[in-house]
PDB file of C-alpha atoms and ligand atoms in Angstrom:
ATOM      1  CA  MET W  30       0.000   0.000   0.000  1.00  0.00           C
ATOM      2  CA  ARG W  31       1.239   3.437  -0.916  1.00  0.00           C
ATOM      3  CA  CYS W  32      -0.381   6.331   0.859  1.00  0.00           C
ATOM      4  CA  ALA W  33      -0.029  10.092   0.355  1.00  0.00           C
ATOM      5  CA  ILE W  34      -0.387  12.262   3.459  1.00  0.00           C
ATOM      6  CA  LEU W  35      -1.203  15.945   3.017  1.00  0.00           C
ATOM      7  CA  ALA W  36      -1.687  18.806   5.492  1.00  0.00           C
ATOM      8  CA  ASP W  37      -2.285  22.534   5.683  1.00  0.00           C
ATOM      9  CA  VAL W  38      -3.716  23.318   2.259  1.00  0.00           C
ATOM     10  CA  HIS W  39      -5.214  26.549   3.634  1.00  0.00           C
ATOM     11  CA  GLY W  40      -7.417  27.337   0.668  1.00  0.00           C
ATOM     12  CA  ASN W  41      -4.517  27.342  -1.799  1.00  0.00           C
ATOM     13  CA  LEU W  42      -6.092  25.628  -4.822  1.00  0.00           C
ATOM     14  CA  GLU W  43      -3.062  26.085  -7.093  1.00  0.00           C
ATOM     15  CA  ALA W  44      -0.852  24.252  -4.597  1.00  0.00           C
ATOM     16  CA  LEU W  45      -3.406  21.493  -3.979  1.00  0.00           C
ATOM     17  CA  GLU W  46      -3.929  20.850  -7.688  1.00  0.00           C
ATOM     18  CA  ALA W  47      -0.157  20.698  -8.295  1.00  0.00           C
ATOM     19  CA  VAL W  48       0.298  18.180  -5.467  1.00  0.00           C
ATOM     20  CA  LEU W  49      -2.625  16.032  -6.658  1.00  0.00           C
ATOM     21  CA  ALA W  50      -1.130  16.008 -10.179  1.00  0.00           C
ATOM     22  CA  ASP W  51       2.220  14.947  -8.716  1.00  0.00           C
ATOM     23  CA  ILE W  52       0.516  12.178  -6.707  1.00  0.00           C
ATOM     24  CA  ASP W  53      -1.137  10.916  -9.909  1.00  0.00           C
ATOM     25  CA  ASN W  54       2.288   9.873 -11.216  1.00  0.00           C
ATOM     26  CA  ARG W  55       3.324   7.986  -8.090  1.00  0.00           C
ATOM     27  CA  ARG W  56       1.019   4.925  -7.892  1.00  0.00           C
ATOM     28  CA  ILE W  57      -0.798   6.036  -4.751  1.00  0.00           C
ATOM     29  CA  ASP W  58      -3.574   3.857  -3.276  1.00  0.00           C
ATOM     30  CA  LYS W  59      -4.836   6.153  -0.509  1.00  0.00           C
ATOM     31  CA  LEU W  60      -4.836   9.755   0.573  1.00  0.00           C
ATOM     32  CA  PHE W  61      -4.925  10.953   4.174  1.00  0.00           C
ATOM     33  CA  PHE W  62      -5.357  14.608   5.111  1.00  0.00           C
ATOM     34  CA  VAL W  63      -4.233  15.861   8.529  1.00  0.00           C
ATOM     35  CA  GLY W  64      -6.000  19.184   8.819  1.00  0.00           C
ATOM     36  CA  ASP W  65      -6.384  22.815   7.784  1.00  0.00           C
ATOM     37  CA  ILE W  66      -8.164  22.651   4.453  1.00  0.00           C
ATOM     38  CA  VAL W  67      -9.119  26.319   4.792  1.00  0.00           C
ATOM     39  CA  GLY W  68      -7.864  29.620   6.243  1.00  0.00           C
ATOM     40  CA  TYR W  69      -5.380  32.115   4.639  1.00  0.00           C
ATOM     41  CA  GLY W  70      -5.975  31.215   0.960  1.00  0.00           C
ATOM     42  CA  ALA W  71      -8.580  32.423  -1.525  1.00  0.00           C
ATOM     43  CA  ASP W  72     -10.228  29.122  -2.523  1.00  0.00           C
ATOM     44  CA  PRO W  73     -11.687  27.472   0.579  1.00  0.00           C
ATOM     45  CA  GLN W  74     -14.759  26.072  -1.226  1.00  0.00           C
ATOM     46  CA  SER W  75     -12.865  24.365  -4.065  1.00  0.00           C
ATOM     47  CA  CYS W  76     -10.315  22.911  -1.647  1.00  0.00           C
ATOM     48  CA  ILE W  77     -13.063  21.419   0.559  1.00  0.00           C
ATOM     49  CA  GLU W  78     -14.806  19.922  -2.468  1.00  0.00           C
ATOM     50  CA  LEU W  79     -11.591  18.412  -3.873  1.00  0.00           C
ATOM     51  CA  LEU W  80     -10.465  16.905  -0.584  1.00  0.00           C
ATOM     52  CA  ALA W  81     -13.917  15.694   0.452  1.00  0.00           C
ATOM     53  CA  ASN W  82     -13.983  13.761  -2.828  1.00  0.00           C
ATOM     54  CA  ILE W  83     -10.507  12.333  -2.822  1.00  0.00           C
ATOM     55  CA  ALA W  84      -9.340  11.867   0.792  1.00  0.00           C
ATOM     56  CA  ASN W  85      -9.871   8.456   2.422  1.00  0.00           C
ATOM     57  CA  ILE W  86      -9.515  10.085   5.843  1.00  0.00           C
ATOM     58  CA  CYS W  87      -9.597  13.747   6.781  1.00  0.00           C
ATOM     59  CA  VAL W  88      -9.055  15.132  10.298  1.00  0.00           C
ATOM     60  CA  ALA W  89      -9.841  18.650  11.532  1.00  0.00           C
ATOM     61  CA  GLY W  90      -7.293  21.460  11.790  1.00  0.00           C
ATOM     62  CA  ASN W  91      -7.620  24.528  13.999  1.00  0.00           C
ATOM     63  CA  HIS W  92      -8.562  26.703  11.006  1.00  0.00           C
ATOM     64  CA  ASP W  93     -11.201  24.194   9.842  1.00  0.00           C
ATOM     65  CA  ARG W  94     -12.785  24.301  13.281  1.00  0.00           C
ATOM     66  CA  ALA W  95     -12.402  28.083  13.583  1.00  0.00           C
ATOM     67  CA  ALA W  96     -14.207  28.618  10.264  1.00  0.00           C
ATOM     68  CA  VAL W  97     -17.310  26.939  11.715  1.00  0.00           C
ATOM     69  CA  GLY W  98     -17.069  28.479  15.173  1.00  0.00           C
ATOM     70  CA  LEU W  99     -15.844  25.308  16.886  1.00  0.00           C
ATOM     71  CA  THR W 100     -12.580  26.690  18.253  1.00  0.00           C
ATOM     72  CA  ASP W 101     -11.636  29.928  19.970  1.00  0.00           C
ATOM     73  CA  ILE W 102      -9.874  32.415  17.643  1.00  0.00           C
ATOM     74  CA  SER W 103      -8.881  34.952  20.298  1.00  0.00           C
ATOM     75  CA  TYR W 104      -5.281  33.628  20.158  1.00  0.00           C
ATOM     76  CA  PHE W 105      -5.114  33.880  16.326  1.00  0.00           C
ATOM     77  CA  ASN W 106      -2.881  36.682  14.989  1.00  0.00           C
ATOM     78  CA  PRO W 107      -4.730  39.537  13.210  1.00  0.00           C
ATOM     79  CA  ALA W 108      -4.082  38.233   9.666  1.00  0.00           C
ATOM     80  CA  ALA W 109      -5.203  34.718  10.611  1.00  0.00           C
ATOM     81  CA  LYS W 110      -8.304  36.107  12.336  1.00  0.00           C
ATOM     82  CA  GLN W 111      -9.231  38.216   9.316  1.00  0.00           C
ATOM     83  CA  ALA W 112      -8.738  35.187   7.073  1.00  0.00           C
ATOM     84  CA  VAL W 113     -10.944  32.998   9.295  1.00  0.00           C
ATOM     85  CA  LEU W 114     -13.772  35.537   9.214  1.00  0.00           C
ATOM     86  CA  TRP W 115     -13.449  35.927   5.427  1.00  0.00           C
ATOM     87  CA  THR W 116     -13.389  32.131   4.993  1.00  0.00           C
ATOM     88  CA  LYS W 117     -16.512  31.783   7.119  1.00  0.00           C
ATOM     89  CA  SER W 118     -18.326  34.220   4.819  1.00  0.00           C
ATOM     90  CA  GLN W 119     -17.409  32.142   1.737  1.00  0.00           C
ATOM     91  CA  LEU W 120     -18.674  28.745   2.895  1.00  0.00           C
ATOM     92  CA  ASN W 121     -22.110  27.346   2.109  1.00  0.00           C
ATOM     93  CA  GLU W 122     -24.007  25.048   4.469  1.00  0.00           C
ATOM     94  CA  PRO W 123     -22.734  21.706   3.019  1.00  0.00           C
ATOM     95  CA  HIS W 124     -19.117  22.998   3.290  1.00  0.00           C
ATOM     96  CA  LYS W 125     -19.694  23.961   6.910  1.00  0.00           C
ATOM     97  CA  GLU W 126     -21.345  20.653   7.659  1.00  0.00           C
ATOM     98  CA  TYR W 127     -18.350  18.827   6.203  1.00  0.00           C
ATOM     99  CA  LEU W 128     -15.897  20.785   8.376  1.00  0.00           C
ATOM    100  CA  ARG W 129     -18.048  20.337  11.481  1.00  0.00           C
ATOM    101  CA  GLY W 130     -18.041  16.572  10.906  1.00  0.00           C
ATOM    102  CA  LEU W 131     -14.256  16.155  10.918  1.00  0.00           C
ATOM    103  CA  ASN W 132     -12.729  14.348  13.899  1.00  0.00           C
ATOM    104  CA  LEU W 133      -9.697  15.601  15.804  1.00  0.00           C
ATOM    105  CA  THR W 134      -7.835  12.316  15.532  1.00  0.00           C
ATOM    106  CA  VAL W 135      -8.374   9.082  13.609  1.00  0.00           C
ATOM    107  CA  VAL W 136      -6.545   5.753  13.456  1.00  0.00           C
ATOM    108  CA  SER W 137      -6.652   4.248   9.953  1.00  0.00           C
ATOM    109  CA  ILE W 138      -7.294   0.542   9.309  1.00  0.00           C
ATOM    110  CA  ASP W 139      -3.557   0.265   8.558  1.00  0.00           C
ATOM    111  CA  ASN W 140      -3.048   1.342  12.180  1.00  0.00           C
ATOM    112  CA  ILE W 141      -1.705   4.817  11.423  1.00  0.00           C
ATOM    113  CA  ARG W 142      -2.487   7.683  13.820  1.00  0.00           C
ATOM    114  CA  LEU W 143      -3.580  10.928  12.165  1.00  0.00           C
ATOM    115  CA  VAL W 144      -3.889  14.239  14.021  1.00  0.00           C
ATOM    116  CA  HIS W 145      -3.398  17.900  13.082  1.00  0.00           C
ATOM    117  CA  GLY W 146      -1.322  19.303  15.948  1.00  0.00           C
ATOM    118  CA  SER W 147      -0.297  16.713  18.521  1.00  0.00           C
ATOM    119  CA  PRO W 148      -1.465  13.349  19.945  1.00  0.00           C
ATOM    120  CA  TYR W 149      -1.365  14.988  23.405  1.00  0.00           C
ATOM    121  CA  GLU W 150      -4.498  17.157  23.828  1.00  0.00           C
ATOM    122  CA  PRO W 151      -5.302  17.429  20.107  1.00  0.00           C
ATOM    123  CA  GLN W 152      -8.089  19.924  20.905  1.00  0.00           C
ATOM    124  CA  ASN W 153      -5.519  22.403  22.242  1.00  0.00           C
ATOM    125  CA  TRP W 154      -3.481  22.653  19.027  1.00  0.00           C
ATOM    126  CA  HIS W 155      -0.006  22.222  20.522  1.00  0.00           C
ATOM    127  CA  TYR W 156       2.977  22.430  18.184  1.00  0.00           C
ATOM    128  CA  ILE W 157       5.735  19.830  17.998  1.00  0.00           C
ATOM    129  CA  PHE W 158       8.941  21.619  17.047  1.00  0.00           C
ATOM    130  CA  SER W 159      11.560  20.083  19.327  1.00  0.00           C
ATOM    131  CA  GLU W 160      12.740  16.615  20.321  1.00  0.00           C
ATOM    132  CA  ASN W 161      11.457  17.295  23.870  1.00  0.00           C
ATOM    133  CA  GLU W 162       7.977  18.137  22.608  1.00  0.00           C
ATOM    134  CA  ALA W 163       8.030  15.006  20.441  1.00  0.00           C
ATOM    135  CA  ALA W 164       9.243  12.895  23.413  1.00  0.00           C
ATOM    136  CA  LEU W 165       6.170  13.878  25.468  1.00  0.00           C
ATOM    137  CA  ASN W 166       3.833  13.094  22.577  1.00  0.00           C
ATOM    138  CA  PHE W 167       5.180   9.569  22.011  1.00  0.00           C
ATOM    139  CA  ASN W 168       3.412   8.678  25.296  1.00  0.00           C
ATOM    140  CA  TYR W 169       0.015   9.560  23.841  1.00  0.00           C
ATOM    141  CA  PHE W 170      -0.398   7.121  20.934  1.00  0.00           C
ATOM    142  CA  ASN W 171       0.111   3.364  20.576  1.00  0.00           C
ATOM    143  CA  GLU W 172       0.518   3.073  16.820  1.00  0.00           C
ATOM    144  CA  GLN W 173       3.983   2.930  15.196  1.00  0.00           C
ATOM    145  CA  ILE W 174       3.452   6.078  13.120  1.00  0.00           C
ATOM    146  CA  CYS W 175       1.651   9.323  13.792  1.00  0.00           C
ATOM    147  CA  PHE W 176       1.344  11.801  10.930  1.00  0.00           C
ATOM    148  CA  ILE W 177       0.836  15.453  11.848  1.00  0.00           C
ATOM    149  CA  GLY W 178       0.819  18.947  10.293  1.00  0.00           C
ATOM    150  CA  HIS W 179       0.122  22.336  11.957  1.00  0.00           C
ATOM    151  CA  SER W 180       3.636  23.853  12.147  1.00  0.00           C
ATOM    152  CA  HIS W 181       3.944  23.927   8.327  1.00  0.00           C
ATOM    153  CA  ARG W 182       7.498  22.597   8.756  1.00  0.00           C
ATOM    154  CA  PRO W 183       8.317  19.061   7.638  1.00  0.00           C
ATOM    155  CA  ALA W 184      10.042  16.996  10.341  1.00  0.00           C
ATOM    156  CA  ILE W 185      10.635  13.359  11.277  1.00  0.00           C
ATOM    157  CA  PHE W 186      10.970  12.426  14.969  1.00  0.00           C
ATOM    158  CA  ILE W 187      12.052   8.939  16.044  1.00  0.00           C
ATOM    159  CA  GLN W 188      11.643   7.180  19.382  1.00  0.00           C
ATOM    160  CA  ASN W 189      14.095   4.295  19.431  1.00  0.00           C
ATOM    161  CA  THR W 190      13.752   0.995  21.320  1.00  0.00           C
ATOM    162  CA  ASP W 191      15.374   2.622  24.409  1.00  0.00           C
ATOM    163  CA  LYS W 192      12.636   5.333  24.314  1.00  0.00           C
ATOM    164  CA  LYS W 193      15.228   7.948  23.291  1.00  0.00           C
ATOM    165  CA  CYS W 194      13.927  10.635  20.958  1.00  0.00           C
ATOM    166  CA  SER W 195      15.819  12.157  18.021  1.00  0.00           C
ATOM    167  CA  LYS W 196      15.159  14.248  14.936  1.00  0.00           C
ATOM    168  CA  HIS W 197      15.950  12.721  11.552  1.00  0.00           C
ATOM    169  CA  THR W 198      17.873  14.964   9.164  1.00  0.00           C
ATOM    170  CA  ASP W 199      16.993  13.418   5.798  1.00  0.00           C
ATOM    171  CA  ASN W 200      13.692  13.737   3.907  1.00  0.00           C
ATOM    172  CA  ARG W 201      13.444   9.962   3.556  1.00  0.00           C
ATOM    173  CA  ILE W 202      13.389   7.311   6.270  1.00  0.00           C
ATOM    174  CA  LYS W 203      13.363   3.522   6.462  1.00  0.00           C
ATOM    175  CA  LEU W 204      11.130   2.467   9.380  1.00  0.00           C
ATOM    176  CA  GLN W 205      12.582   0.039  11.938  1.00  0.00           C
ATOM    177  CA  ALA W 206      10.561  -2.467  13.976  1.00  0.00           C
ATOM    178  CA  GLY W 207      10.305  -1.416  17.637  1.00  0.00           C
ATOM    179  CA  CYS W 208      10.758   2.290  16.849  1.00  0.00           C
ATOM    180  CA  LYS W 209       7.953   4.866  16.772  1.00  0.00           C
ATOM    181  CA  TYR W 210       7.670   7.893  14.522  1.00  0.00           C
ATOM    182  CA  ILE W 211       6.021  11.304  14.562  1.00  0.00           C
ATOM    183  CA  ILE W 212       6.147  12.677  11.043  1.00  0.00           C
ATOM    184  CA  ASN W 213       5.152  16.207  10.134  1.00  0.00           C
ATOM    185  CA  VAL W 214       4.373  16.170   6.418  1.00  0.00           C
ATOM    186  CA  GLY W 215       4.835  19.933   6.027  1.00  0.00           C
ATOM    187  CA  SER W 216       2.321  22.190   4.294  1.00  0.00           C
ATOM    188  CA  VAL W 217       0.778  21.988   0.827  1.00  0.00           C
ATOM    189  CA  GLY W 218      -0.521  25.550   0.726  1.00  0.00           C
ATOM    190  CA  GLN W 219       1.707  27.675   2.975  1.00  0.00           C
ATOM    191  CA  PRO W 220       5.164  26.150   3.689  1.00  0.00           C
ATOM    192  CA  ARG W 221       7.109  27.887   6.487  1.00  0.00           C
ATOM    193  CA  ASP W 222      10.518  26.221   6.263  1.00  0.00           C
ATOM    194  CA  ASN W 223      11.958  28.813   3.859  1.00  0.00           C
ATOM    195  CA  ASN W 224      11.146  26.598   0.890  1.00  0.00           C
ATOM    196  CA  PRO W 225       8.128  27.916  -1.027  1.00  0.00           C
ATOM    197  CA  LYS W 226       7.436  24.579  -2.748  1.00  0.00           C
ATOM    198  CA  SER W 227       4.470  22.530  -1.508  1.00  0.00           C
ATOM    199  CA  CYS W 228       5.342  19.662   0.808  1.00  0.00           C
ATOM    200  CA  TYR W 229       3.629  16.312   1.454  1.00  0.00           C
ATOM    201  CA  GLY W 230       4.504  12.760   2.505  1.00  0.00           C
ATOM    202  CA  ILE W 231       4.335   9.297   0.966  1.00  0.00           C
ATOM    203  CA  TYR W 232       4.205   6.176   3.126  1.00  0.00           C
ATOM    204  CA  ASP W 233       5.013   2.838   1.512  1.00  0.00           C
ATOM    205  CA  ASP W 234       4.048   0.021   3.879  1.00  0.00           C
ATOM    206  CA  LEU W 235       5.671  -2.700   1.765  1.00  0.00           C
ATOM    207  CA  ASN W 236       9.114  -1.061   1.722  1.00  0.00           C
ATOM    208  CA  LYS W 237       8.528   0.411   5.207  1.00  0.00           C
ATOM    209  CA  GLU W 238       9.564   3.807   3.967  1.00  0.00           C
ATOM    210  CA  VAL W 239       8.356   7.397   4.322  1.00  0.00           C
ATOM    211  CA  GLU W 240       9.468  10.164   1.996  1.00  0.00           C
ATOM    212  CA  LEU W 241       8.779  13.903   2.112  1.00  0.00           C
ATOM    213  CA  ILE W 242       8.222  15.348  -1.373  1.00  0.00           C
ATOM    214  CA  ARG W 243       8.387  18.958  -2.655  1.00  0.00           C
ATOM    215  CA  THR W 244       6.305  20.186  -5.590  1.00  0.00           C
ATOM    216  CA  ALA W 245       6.385  23.517  -7.429  1.00  0.00           C
ATOM    217  CA  TYR W 246       3.107  25.310  -8.133  1.00  0.00           C
ATOM    218  CA  ASP W 247       1.866  28.602  -9.620  1.00  0.00           C
ATOM    219  CA  ILE W 248       2.621  30.877  -6.641  1.00  0.00           C
ATOM    220  CA  ASN W 249       1.920  34.101  -8.585  1.00  0.00           C
ATOM    221  CA  LYS W 250      -1.625  33.000  -9.325  1.00  0.00           C
ATOM    222  CA  ALA W 251      -2.343  32.042  -5.690  1.00  0.00           C
ATOM    223  CA  GLN W 252      -0.899  35.392  -4.539  1.00  0.00           C
ATOM    224  CA  GLN W 253      -3.025  37.394  -6.990  1.00  0.00           C
ATOM    225  CA  LYS W 254      -6.201  35.641  -5.803  1.00  0.00           C
ATOM    226  CA  ILE W 255      -5.414  36.492  -2.160  1.00  0.00           C
ATOM    227  CA  ILE W 256      -4.951  40.162  -3.059  1.00  0.00           C
ATOM    228  CA  ASP W 257      -8.081  40.224  -5.254  1.00  0.00           C
ATOM    229  CA  ALA W 258     -10.102  38.719  -2.386  1.00  0.00           C
ATOM    230  CA  GLY W 259      -9.057  41.626  -0.148  1.00  0.00           C
ATOM    231  CA  LEU W 260      -7.196  39.342   2.273  1.00  0.00           C
ATOM    232  CA  PRO W 261      -4.089  40.714   4.088  1.00  0.00           C
ATOM    233  CA  GLU W 262      -1.258  41.280   1.597  1.00  0.00           C
ATOM    234  CA  PHE W 263       1.198  39.580   3.960  1.00  0.00           C
ATOM    235  CA  LEU W 264      -0.610  36.297   3.313  1.00  0.00           C
ATOM    236  CA  ALA W 265       0.267  36.625  -0.373  1.00  0.00           C
ATOM    237  CA  ARG W 266       3.858  37.763   0.228  1.00  0.00           C
ATOM    238  CA  ARG W 267       4.759  34.893   2.550  1.00  0.00           C
ATOM    239  CA  LEU W 268       3.995  32.259  -0.112  1.00  0.00           C
ATOM    240  CA  LYS W 269       6.984  33.352  -2.205  1.00  0.00           C
ATOM    241  CA  ILE W 270       9.479  33.172   0.638  1.00  0.00           C
ATOM    242  CA  GLY W 271       8.024  30.024   2.141  1.00  0.00           C
ATOM    243  CA  TYR W 272       7.427  31.536   5.533  1.00  0.00           C
TER     244      TYR W 272
HETATM  245 ZN1  LIG N  23      -2.092  25.296   9.325  1.00  0.00          ZN
END
């Protein structure tokens, strides 16, 4: 089984379409989405429709919940808040119903844990940036692999058989029996690791391998749509620098 794992599309249709085209050439059997379909970008409706059609499993992100009033946005920065309110105004009732129906965490039939922010208190949207933060989170799921998003920065954390936690430095990893993994698949629609290309993951359960892939997309077009929609200009600018 080969599975693509995507996160943090954030209403960026150009990025999502480019990633789906890339996936088409890679013999993928399943698609999992780990949250934030909407927020920031100019095409929330089209992104919901595409993902609702194609994803085998979809979990909720903080922006998905915020857009339907299910999470507090008082801690959102001003640009994110403005984008949430704009997104809310764009969604029809079936879109909202779809977002409301998404679970915070799901375990797939292949025994893979999927969550947007962290296995520990998924409703509180914690970030996992460091090895220490990852180490805590390994205590909160029993599966071998947990795929996450939320930080928009791809990362692979390993807990070895001695329960020691480390960060992997390559974008590809061979999974070892007895080890556990927290894998952040990066962001399709708003990467923040100084690489503007879309990021997503592929898990191959036969070869026991995970790879993080980068895909170019039409950034200029996505930027123009954000500006035309009257969303904060910063949200357009950041796409080009990947931050
Ligand atoms: Zn996000």
